[in-house]
Short mmCIF file of C-alpha atoms and ligand atoms in Angstrom, two decimals:
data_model
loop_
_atom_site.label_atom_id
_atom_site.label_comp_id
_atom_site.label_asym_id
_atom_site.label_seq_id
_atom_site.Cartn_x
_atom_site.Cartn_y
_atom_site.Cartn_z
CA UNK A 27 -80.68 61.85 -102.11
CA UNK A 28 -80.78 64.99 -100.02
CA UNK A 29 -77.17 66.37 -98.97
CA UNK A 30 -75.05 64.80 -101.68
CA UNK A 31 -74.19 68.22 -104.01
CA UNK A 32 -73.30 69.44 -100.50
CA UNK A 33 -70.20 66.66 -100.10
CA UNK A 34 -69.65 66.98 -96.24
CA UNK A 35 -71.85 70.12 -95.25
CA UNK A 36 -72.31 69.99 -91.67
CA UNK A 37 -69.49 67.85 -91.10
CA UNK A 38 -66.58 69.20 -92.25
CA UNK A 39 -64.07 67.67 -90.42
CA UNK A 40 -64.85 63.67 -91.95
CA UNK A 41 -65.72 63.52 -95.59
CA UNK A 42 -68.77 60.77 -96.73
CA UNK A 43 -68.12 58.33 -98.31
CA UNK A 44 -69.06 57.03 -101.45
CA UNK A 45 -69.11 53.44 -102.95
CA UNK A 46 -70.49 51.82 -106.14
CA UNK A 47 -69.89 48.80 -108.36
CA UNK A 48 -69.62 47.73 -112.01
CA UNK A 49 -69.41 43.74 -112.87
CA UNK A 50 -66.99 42.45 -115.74
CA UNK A 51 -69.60 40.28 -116.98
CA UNK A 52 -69.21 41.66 -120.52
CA UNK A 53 -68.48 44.40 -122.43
CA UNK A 54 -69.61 47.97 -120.66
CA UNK A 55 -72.22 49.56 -122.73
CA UNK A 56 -74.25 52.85 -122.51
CA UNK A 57 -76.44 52.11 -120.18
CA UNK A 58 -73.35 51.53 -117.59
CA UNK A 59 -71.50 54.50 -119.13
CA UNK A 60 -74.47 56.82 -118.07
CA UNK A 61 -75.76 55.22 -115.30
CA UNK A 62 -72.30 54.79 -113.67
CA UNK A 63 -68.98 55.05 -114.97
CA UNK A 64 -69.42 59.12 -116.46
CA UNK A 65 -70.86 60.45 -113.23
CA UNK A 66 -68.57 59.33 -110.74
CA UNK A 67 -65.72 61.78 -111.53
CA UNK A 68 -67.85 64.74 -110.04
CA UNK A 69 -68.06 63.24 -106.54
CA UNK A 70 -63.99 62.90 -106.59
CA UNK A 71 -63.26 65.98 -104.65
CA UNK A 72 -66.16 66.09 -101.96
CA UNK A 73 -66.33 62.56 -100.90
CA UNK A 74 -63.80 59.66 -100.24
CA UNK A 75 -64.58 57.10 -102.87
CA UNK A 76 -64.51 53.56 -103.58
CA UNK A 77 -64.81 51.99 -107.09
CA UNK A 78 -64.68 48.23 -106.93
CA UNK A 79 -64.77 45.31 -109.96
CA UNK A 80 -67.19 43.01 -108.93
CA UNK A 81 -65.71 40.01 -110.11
CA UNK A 82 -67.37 37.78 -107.37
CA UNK A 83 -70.63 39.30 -108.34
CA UNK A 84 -70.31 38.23 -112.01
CA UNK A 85 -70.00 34.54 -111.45
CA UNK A 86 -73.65 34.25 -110.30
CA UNK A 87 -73.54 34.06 -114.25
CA UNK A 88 -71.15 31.57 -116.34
CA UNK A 89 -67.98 33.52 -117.00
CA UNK A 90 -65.36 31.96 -119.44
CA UNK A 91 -61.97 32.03 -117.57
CA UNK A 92 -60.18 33.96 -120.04
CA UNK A 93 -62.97 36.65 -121.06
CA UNK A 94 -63.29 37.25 -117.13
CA UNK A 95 -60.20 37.96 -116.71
CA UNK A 96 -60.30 40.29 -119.81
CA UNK A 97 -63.19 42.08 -118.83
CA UNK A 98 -61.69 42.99 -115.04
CA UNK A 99 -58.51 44.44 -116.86
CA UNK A 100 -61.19 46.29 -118.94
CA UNK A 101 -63.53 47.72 -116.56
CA UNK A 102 -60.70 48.54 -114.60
CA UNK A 103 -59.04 50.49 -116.93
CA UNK A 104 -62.37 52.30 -118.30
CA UNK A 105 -63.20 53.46 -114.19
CA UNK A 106 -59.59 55.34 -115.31
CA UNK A 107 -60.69 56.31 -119.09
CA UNK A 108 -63.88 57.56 -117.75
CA UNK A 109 -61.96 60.76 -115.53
CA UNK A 110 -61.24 58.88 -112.05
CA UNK A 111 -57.64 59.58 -111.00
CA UNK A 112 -56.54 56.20 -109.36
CA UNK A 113 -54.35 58.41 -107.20
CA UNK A 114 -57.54 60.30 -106.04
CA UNK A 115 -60.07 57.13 -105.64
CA UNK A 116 -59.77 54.13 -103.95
CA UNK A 117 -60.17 51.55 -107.35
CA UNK A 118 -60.09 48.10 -106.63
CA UNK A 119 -60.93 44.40 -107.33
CA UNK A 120 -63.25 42.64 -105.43
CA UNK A 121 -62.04 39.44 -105.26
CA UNK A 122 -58.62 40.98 -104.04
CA UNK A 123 -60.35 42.12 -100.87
CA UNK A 124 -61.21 39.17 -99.27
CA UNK A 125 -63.29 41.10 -96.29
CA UNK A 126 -66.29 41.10 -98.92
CA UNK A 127 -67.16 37.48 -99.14
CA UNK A 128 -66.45 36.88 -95.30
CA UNK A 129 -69.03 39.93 -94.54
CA UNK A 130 -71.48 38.69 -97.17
CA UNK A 131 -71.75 35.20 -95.49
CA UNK A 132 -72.32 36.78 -92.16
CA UNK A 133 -75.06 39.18 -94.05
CA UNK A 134 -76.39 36.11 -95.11
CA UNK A 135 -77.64 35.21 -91.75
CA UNK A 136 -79.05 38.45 -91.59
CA UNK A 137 -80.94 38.46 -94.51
CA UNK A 138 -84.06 37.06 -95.11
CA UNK A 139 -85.26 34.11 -97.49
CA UNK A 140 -88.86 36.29 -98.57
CA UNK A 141 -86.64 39.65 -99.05
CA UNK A 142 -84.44 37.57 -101.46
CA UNK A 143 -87.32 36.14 -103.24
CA UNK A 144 -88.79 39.39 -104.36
CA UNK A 145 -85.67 41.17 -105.86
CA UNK A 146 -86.54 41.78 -109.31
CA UNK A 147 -83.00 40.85 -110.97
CA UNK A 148 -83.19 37.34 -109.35
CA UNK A 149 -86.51 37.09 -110.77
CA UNK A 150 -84.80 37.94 -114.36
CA UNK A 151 -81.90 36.54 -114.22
CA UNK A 152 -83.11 33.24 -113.44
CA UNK A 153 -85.74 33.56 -115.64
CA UNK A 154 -82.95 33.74 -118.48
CA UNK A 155 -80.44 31.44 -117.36
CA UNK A 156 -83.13 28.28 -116.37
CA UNK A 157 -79.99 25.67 -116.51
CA UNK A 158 -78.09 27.82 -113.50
CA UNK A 159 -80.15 28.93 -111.00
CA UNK A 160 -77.19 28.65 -107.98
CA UNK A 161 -77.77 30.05 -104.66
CA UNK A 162 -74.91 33.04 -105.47
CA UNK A 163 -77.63 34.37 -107.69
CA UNK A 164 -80.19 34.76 -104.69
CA UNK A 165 -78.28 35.84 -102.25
CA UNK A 166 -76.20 38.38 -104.51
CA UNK A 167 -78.36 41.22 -102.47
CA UNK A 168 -76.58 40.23 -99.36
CA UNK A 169 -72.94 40.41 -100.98
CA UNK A 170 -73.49 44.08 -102.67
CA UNK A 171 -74.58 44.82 -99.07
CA UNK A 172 -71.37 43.73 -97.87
CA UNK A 173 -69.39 45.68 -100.19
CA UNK A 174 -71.33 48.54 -99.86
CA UNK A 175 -71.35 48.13 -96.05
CA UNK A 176 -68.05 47.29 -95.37
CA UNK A 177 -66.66 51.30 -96.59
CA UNK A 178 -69.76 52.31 -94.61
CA UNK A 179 -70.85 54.33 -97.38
CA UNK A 180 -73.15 57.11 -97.09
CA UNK A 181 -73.66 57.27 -100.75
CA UNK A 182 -74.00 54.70 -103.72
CA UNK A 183 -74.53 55.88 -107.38
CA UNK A 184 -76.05 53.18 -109.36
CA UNK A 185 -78.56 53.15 -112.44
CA UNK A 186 -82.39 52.91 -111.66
CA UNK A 187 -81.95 48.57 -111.63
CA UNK A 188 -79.97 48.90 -109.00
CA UNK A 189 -82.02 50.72 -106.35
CA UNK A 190 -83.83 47.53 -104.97
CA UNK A 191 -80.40 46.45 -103.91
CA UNK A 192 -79.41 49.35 -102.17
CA UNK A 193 -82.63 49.37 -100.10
CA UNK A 194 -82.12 46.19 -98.87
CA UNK A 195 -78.43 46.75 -97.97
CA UNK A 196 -80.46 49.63 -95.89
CA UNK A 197 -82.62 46.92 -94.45
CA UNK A 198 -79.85 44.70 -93.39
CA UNK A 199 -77.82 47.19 -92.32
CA UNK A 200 -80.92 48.27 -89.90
CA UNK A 201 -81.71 44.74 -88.91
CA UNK A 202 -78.09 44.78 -87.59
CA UNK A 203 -77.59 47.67 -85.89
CA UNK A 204 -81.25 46.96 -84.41
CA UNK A 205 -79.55 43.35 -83.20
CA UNK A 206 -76.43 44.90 -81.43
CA UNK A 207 -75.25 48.53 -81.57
CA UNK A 208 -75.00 51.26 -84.40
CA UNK A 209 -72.61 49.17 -86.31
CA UNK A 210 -72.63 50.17 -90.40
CA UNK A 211 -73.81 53.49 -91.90
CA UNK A 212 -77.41 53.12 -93.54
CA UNK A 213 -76.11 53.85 -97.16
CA UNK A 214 -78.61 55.60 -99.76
CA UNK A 215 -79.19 55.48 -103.34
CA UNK A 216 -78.26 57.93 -105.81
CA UNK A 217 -79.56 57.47 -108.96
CA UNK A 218 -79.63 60.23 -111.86
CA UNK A 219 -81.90 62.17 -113.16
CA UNK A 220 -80.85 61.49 -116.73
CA UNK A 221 -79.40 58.22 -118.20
CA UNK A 222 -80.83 56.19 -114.79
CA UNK A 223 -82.28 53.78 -117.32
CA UNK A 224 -81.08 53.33 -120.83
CA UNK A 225 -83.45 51.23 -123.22
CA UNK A 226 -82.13 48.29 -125.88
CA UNK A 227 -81.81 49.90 -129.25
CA UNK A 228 -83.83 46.79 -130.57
CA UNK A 229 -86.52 46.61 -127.63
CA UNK A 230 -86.85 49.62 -125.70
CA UNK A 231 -89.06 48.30 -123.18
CA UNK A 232 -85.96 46.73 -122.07
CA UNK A 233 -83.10 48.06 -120.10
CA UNK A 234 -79.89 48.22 -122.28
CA UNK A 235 -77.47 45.36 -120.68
CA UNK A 236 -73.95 44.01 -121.35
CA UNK A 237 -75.21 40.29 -121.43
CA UNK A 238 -77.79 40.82 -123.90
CA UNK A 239 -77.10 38.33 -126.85
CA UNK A 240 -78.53 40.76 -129.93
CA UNK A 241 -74.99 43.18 -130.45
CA UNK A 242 -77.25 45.40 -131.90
CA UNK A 243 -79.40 45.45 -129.12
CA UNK A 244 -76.34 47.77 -127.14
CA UNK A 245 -74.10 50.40 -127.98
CA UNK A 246 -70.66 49.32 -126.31
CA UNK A 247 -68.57 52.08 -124.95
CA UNK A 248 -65.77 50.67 -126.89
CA UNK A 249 -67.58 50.52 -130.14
CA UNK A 250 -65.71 51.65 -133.03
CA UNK A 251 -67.44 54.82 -134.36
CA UNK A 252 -69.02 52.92 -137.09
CA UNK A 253 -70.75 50.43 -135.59
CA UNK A 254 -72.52 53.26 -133.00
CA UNK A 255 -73.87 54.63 -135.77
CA UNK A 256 -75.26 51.97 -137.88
CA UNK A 257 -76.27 50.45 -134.58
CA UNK A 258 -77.97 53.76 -133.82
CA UNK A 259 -79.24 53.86 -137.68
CA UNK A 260 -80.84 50.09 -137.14
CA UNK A 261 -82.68 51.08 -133.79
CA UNK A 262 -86.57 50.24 -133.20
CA UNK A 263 -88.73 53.38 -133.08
CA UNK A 264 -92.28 53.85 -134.39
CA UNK A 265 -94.53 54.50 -137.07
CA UNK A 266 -95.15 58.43 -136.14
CA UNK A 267 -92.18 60.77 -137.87
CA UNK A 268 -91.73 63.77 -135.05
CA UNK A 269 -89.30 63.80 -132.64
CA UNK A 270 -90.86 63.92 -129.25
CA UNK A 271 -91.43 62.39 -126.29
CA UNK A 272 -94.49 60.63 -125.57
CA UNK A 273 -96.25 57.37 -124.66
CA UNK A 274 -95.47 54.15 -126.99
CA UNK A 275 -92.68 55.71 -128.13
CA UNK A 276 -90.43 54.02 -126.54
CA UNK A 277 -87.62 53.82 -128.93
CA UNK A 278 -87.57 57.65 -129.75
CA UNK A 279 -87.64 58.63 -125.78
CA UNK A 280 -84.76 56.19 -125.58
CA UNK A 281 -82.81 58.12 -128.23
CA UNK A 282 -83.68 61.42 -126.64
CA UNK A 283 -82.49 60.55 -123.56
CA UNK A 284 -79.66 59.25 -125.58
CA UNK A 285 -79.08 62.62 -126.93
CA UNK A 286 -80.02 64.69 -124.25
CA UNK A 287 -77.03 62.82 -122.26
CA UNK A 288 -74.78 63.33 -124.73
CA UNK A 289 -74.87 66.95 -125.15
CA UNK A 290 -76.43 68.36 -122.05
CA UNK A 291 -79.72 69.64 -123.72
CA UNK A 292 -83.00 68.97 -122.16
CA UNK A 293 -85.79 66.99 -124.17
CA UNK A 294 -87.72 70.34 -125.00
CA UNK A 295 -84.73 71.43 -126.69
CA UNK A 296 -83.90 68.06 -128.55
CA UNK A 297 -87.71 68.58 -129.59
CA UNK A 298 -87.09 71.94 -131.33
CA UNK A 299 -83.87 71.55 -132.91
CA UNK A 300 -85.33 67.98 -134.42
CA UNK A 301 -88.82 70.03 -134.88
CA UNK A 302 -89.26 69.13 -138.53
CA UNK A 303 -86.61 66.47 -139.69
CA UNK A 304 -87.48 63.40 -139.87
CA UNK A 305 -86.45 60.32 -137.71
CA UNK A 306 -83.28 59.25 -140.00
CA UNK A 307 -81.98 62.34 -139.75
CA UNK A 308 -82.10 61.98 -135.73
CA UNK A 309 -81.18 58.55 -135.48
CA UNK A 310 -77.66 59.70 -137.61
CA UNK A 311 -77.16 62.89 -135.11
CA UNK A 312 -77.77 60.81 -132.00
CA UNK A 313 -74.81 58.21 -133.56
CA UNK A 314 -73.01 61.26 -134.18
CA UNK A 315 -72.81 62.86 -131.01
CA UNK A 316 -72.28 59.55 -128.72
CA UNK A 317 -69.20 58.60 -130.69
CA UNK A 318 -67.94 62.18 -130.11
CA UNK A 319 -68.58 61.82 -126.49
CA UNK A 320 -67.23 58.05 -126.42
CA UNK A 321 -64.24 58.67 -128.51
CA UNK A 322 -61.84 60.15 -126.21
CA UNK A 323 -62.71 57.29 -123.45
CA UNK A 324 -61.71 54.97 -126.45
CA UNK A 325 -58.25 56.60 -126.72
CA UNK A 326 -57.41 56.90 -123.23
CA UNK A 327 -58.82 52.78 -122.46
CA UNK A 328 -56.27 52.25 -125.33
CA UNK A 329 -53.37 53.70 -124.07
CA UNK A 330 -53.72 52.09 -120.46
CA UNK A 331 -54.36 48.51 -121.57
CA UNK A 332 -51.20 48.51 -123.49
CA UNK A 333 -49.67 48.24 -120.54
CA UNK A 334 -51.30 45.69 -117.80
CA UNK A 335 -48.50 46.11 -115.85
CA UNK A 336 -49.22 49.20 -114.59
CA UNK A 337 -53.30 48.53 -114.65
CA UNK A 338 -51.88 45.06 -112.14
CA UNK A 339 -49.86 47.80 -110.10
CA UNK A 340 -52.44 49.77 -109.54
CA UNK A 341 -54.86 46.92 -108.45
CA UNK A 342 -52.41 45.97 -105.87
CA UNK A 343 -52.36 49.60 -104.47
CA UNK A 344 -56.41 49.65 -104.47
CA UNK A 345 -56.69 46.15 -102.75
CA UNK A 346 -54.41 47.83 -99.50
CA UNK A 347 -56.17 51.03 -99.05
CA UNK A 348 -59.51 48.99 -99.67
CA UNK A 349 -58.32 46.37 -97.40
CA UNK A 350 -57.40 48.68 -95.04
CA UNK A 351 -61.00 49.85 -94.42
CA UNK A 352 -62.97 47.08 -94.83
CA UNK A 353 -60.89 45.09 -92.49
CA UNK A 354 -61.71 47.87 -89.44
CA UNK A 355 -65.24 47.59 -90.36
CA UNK A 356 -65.41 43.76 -90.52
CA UNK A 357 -63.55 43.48 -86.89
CA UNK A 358 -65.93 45.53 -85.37
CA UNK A 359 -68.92 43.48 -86.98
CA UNK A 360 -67.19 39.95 -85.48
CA UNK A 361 -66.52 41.85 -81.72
CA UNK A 362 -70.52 42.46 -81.95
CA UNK A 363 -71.50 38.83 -82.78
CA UNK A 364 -69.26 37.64 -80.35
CA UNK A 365 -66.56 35.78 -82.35
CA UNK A 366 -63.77 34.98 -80.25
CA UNK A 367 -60.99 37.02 -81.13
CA UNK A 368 -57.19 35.54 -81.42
N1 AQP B 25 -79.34 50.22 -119.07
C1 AQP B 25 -78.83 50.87 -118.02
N2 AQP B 25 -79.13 52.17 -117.82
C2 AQP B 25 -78.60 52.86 -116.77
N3 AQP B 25 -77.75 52.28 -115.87
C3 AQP B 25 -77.43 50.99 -116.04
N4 AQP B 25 -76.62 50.15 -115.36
C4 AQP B 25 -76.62 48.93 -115.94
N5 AQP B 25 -77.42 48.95 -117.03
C5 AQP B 25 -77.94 50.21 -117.11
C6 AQP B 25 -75.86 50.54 -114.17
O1 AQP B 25 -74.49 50.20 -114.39
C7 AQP B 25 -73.90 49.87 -113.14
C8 AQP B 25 -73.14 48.59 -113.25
O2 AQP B 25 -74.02 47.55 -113.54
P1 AQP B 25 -73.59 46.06 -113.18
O3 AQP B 25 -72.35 45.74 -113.88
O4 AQP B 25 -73.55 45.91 -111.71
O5 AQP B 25 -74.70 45.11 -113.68
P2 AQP B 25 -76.15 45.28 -114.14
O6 AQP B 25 -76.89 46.37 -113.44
O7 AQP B 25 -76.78 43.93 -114.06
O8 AQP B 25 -75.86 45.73 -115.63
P3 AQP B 25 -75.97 44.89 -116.94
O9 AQP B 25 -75.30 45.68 -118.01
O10 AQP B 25 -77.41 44.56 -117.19
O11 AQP B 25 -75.12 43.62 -116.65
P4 AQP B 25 -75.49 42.10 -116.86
O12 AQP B 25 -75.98 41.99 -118.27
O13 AQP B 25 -74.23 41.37 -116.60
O14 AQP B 25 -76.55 41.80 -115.84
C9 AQP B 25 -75.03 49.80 -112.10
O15 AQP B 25 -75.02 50.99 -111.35
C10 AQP B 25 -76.26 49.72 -112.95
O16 AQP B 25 -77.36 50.27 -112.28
#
């Protein structure tokens, strides 16, 4: 990422544009808190920005009907909980926009079959569900290129998983311009320097994810403050007793980075103020400070999903303004293939 702390420098007439993504495939946990949902408040004021529900994305993957539609109200209201003023931020459901699934056929065709085949998450995620390897699941690249495409963002935060995705979107959205004229913005990564990757509490050589079947295995963002700390209390670290980073200690440098998102501190000084207490006594202040820091988000997710209503109100707004763009983007893409126009 080069000019993003700089919003629009150079340009000050036409703000960038910023887009990212969170799937209501489950229940959010850290690892989506710090890779996504906490840091996209800061980009409110410099950038015009898009948050979507990617509710098309998350049926790659079995959804129950009911906990689907749960989880969109959810992750919906947390984008809110988490700072992001809906009246400030475009926040929207991706299903209600129906621009993404006709671009991310027509990416299809632009996308090709050995690309696909090496994305790591396919390689995963078919790996763990064997019974439902669909075609959605392989050409999911194509679709988050379409969403990310179709706002022609300049700019998409995502966690460290994420960045294979958002180089191919550049790819495609090369290969196309290459084919006709400049047509889409080449978009660009922007991944954190903390929290990009947070480990599983129970195997930290694994990223932290909301499908993951061990509860204790995540820290939920809407954990009570209980269970984040016996969860935290329970997590896999090592045999050594100091508190520093280092190699094979993969739980611990989890639970720094833990800490050192939670409180600002850098991992020298989460070393010295744990220089000489033992690993209990850490595990218990890391629980500590992330319910402190989650707690508020709690209240807030509380007080909007008493009343869906509003939450479906605001969708409705979201899915114009969103529609709005991606419709003027999608136009121009059909002109340049040379679909006849009615
Ligand atoms: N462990 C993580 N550490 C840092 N960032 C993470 N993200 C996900 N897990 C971590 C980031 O959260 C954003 C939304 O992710 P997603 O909903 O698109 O799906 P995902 O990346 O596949 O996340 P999960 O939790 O692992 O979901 P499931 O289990 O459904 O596959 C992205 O920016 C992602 O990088």
């Amino acid at each position: 990422m080069t000019d993003i702390q700089n919003g629009n420098a150079g340009a000050p007439e036409k703000k960038k544009t910023v887009l990212s993504a969170v799937q209501p495939s489950g229940n959010l946990t850290l690892g989506n808190y710090f890779g996504s949902l906490s840091r996209f408040g800061e980009f409110t004021e410099m950038f015009d920005c898009y948050y979507c529900v990617a509710d098309l994305h998350s049926i790659t993957v079995r959804q129950v009907p009911a906990e689907l539609r749960r989880h969109t109200y959810e992750v919906y209201a947390l984008y809110i909980a988490c700072g992001l003023d809906p009246k400030e931020n475009v926040l929207f459901v991706q299903s209600h926009v129906h621009e993404h699934a006709e671009l991310g056929w027509i990416l299809d065709c632009y996308t090709m079959f050995g690309e696909l085949s090496r994305m790591t998450q396919f390689k995963d995620k078919s790996a763990k569900h064997a019974d439902n390897v669909n075609a959605g699941l392989f050409t999911y690249p194509a679709l988050m290129a379409a969403d990310i495409l179709l706002y022609q963002a300049d700019y998409v935060p995502v966690g460290a998983d994420q960045k294979q995705h958002v180089e191919i979107a550049r790819d495609i959205a090369t290969r196309f311009n290459g084919a006709y004229t400049p047509t889409f913005t080449v978009p660009e990564a922007y991944i954190p320097k903390e929290g990009a990757k947070i480990m599983s509490l129970q195997e930290p050589t694994k990223k932290m994810s909301k499908s993951d079947k061990n509860e204790n295995a995540s820290i939920y963002i809407l954990d009570s403050r209980d269970d984040i700390i016996r969860k935290f209390k329970r997590a896999v670290t090592d045999s050594d007793t100091c508190v520093r980073v280092g190699e094979g200690k993969d739980g611990i440098n989890n639970l720094i980075t833990i800490y050192s998102c939670c409180t600002g501190k850098s991992a020298e000084e989460v070393e010295c103020e744990f220089d000489g207490r033992g690993y209990g006594e850490f595990k218990l202040a890391v629980g500590e400070v992330c319910a402190d820091k989650l707690s508020p988000v709690k209240d807030k997710f509380d007080e909007l999903m008493a009343d869906k209503a509003s939450l479906g109100a605001l969708m409705k707004e979201g899915a114009e303004h969103a529609s709005y763009r991606a419709s003027r983007t999608l136009s121009k893409v059909k002109r340049k293939i040379g679909f006849v126009e009615i």
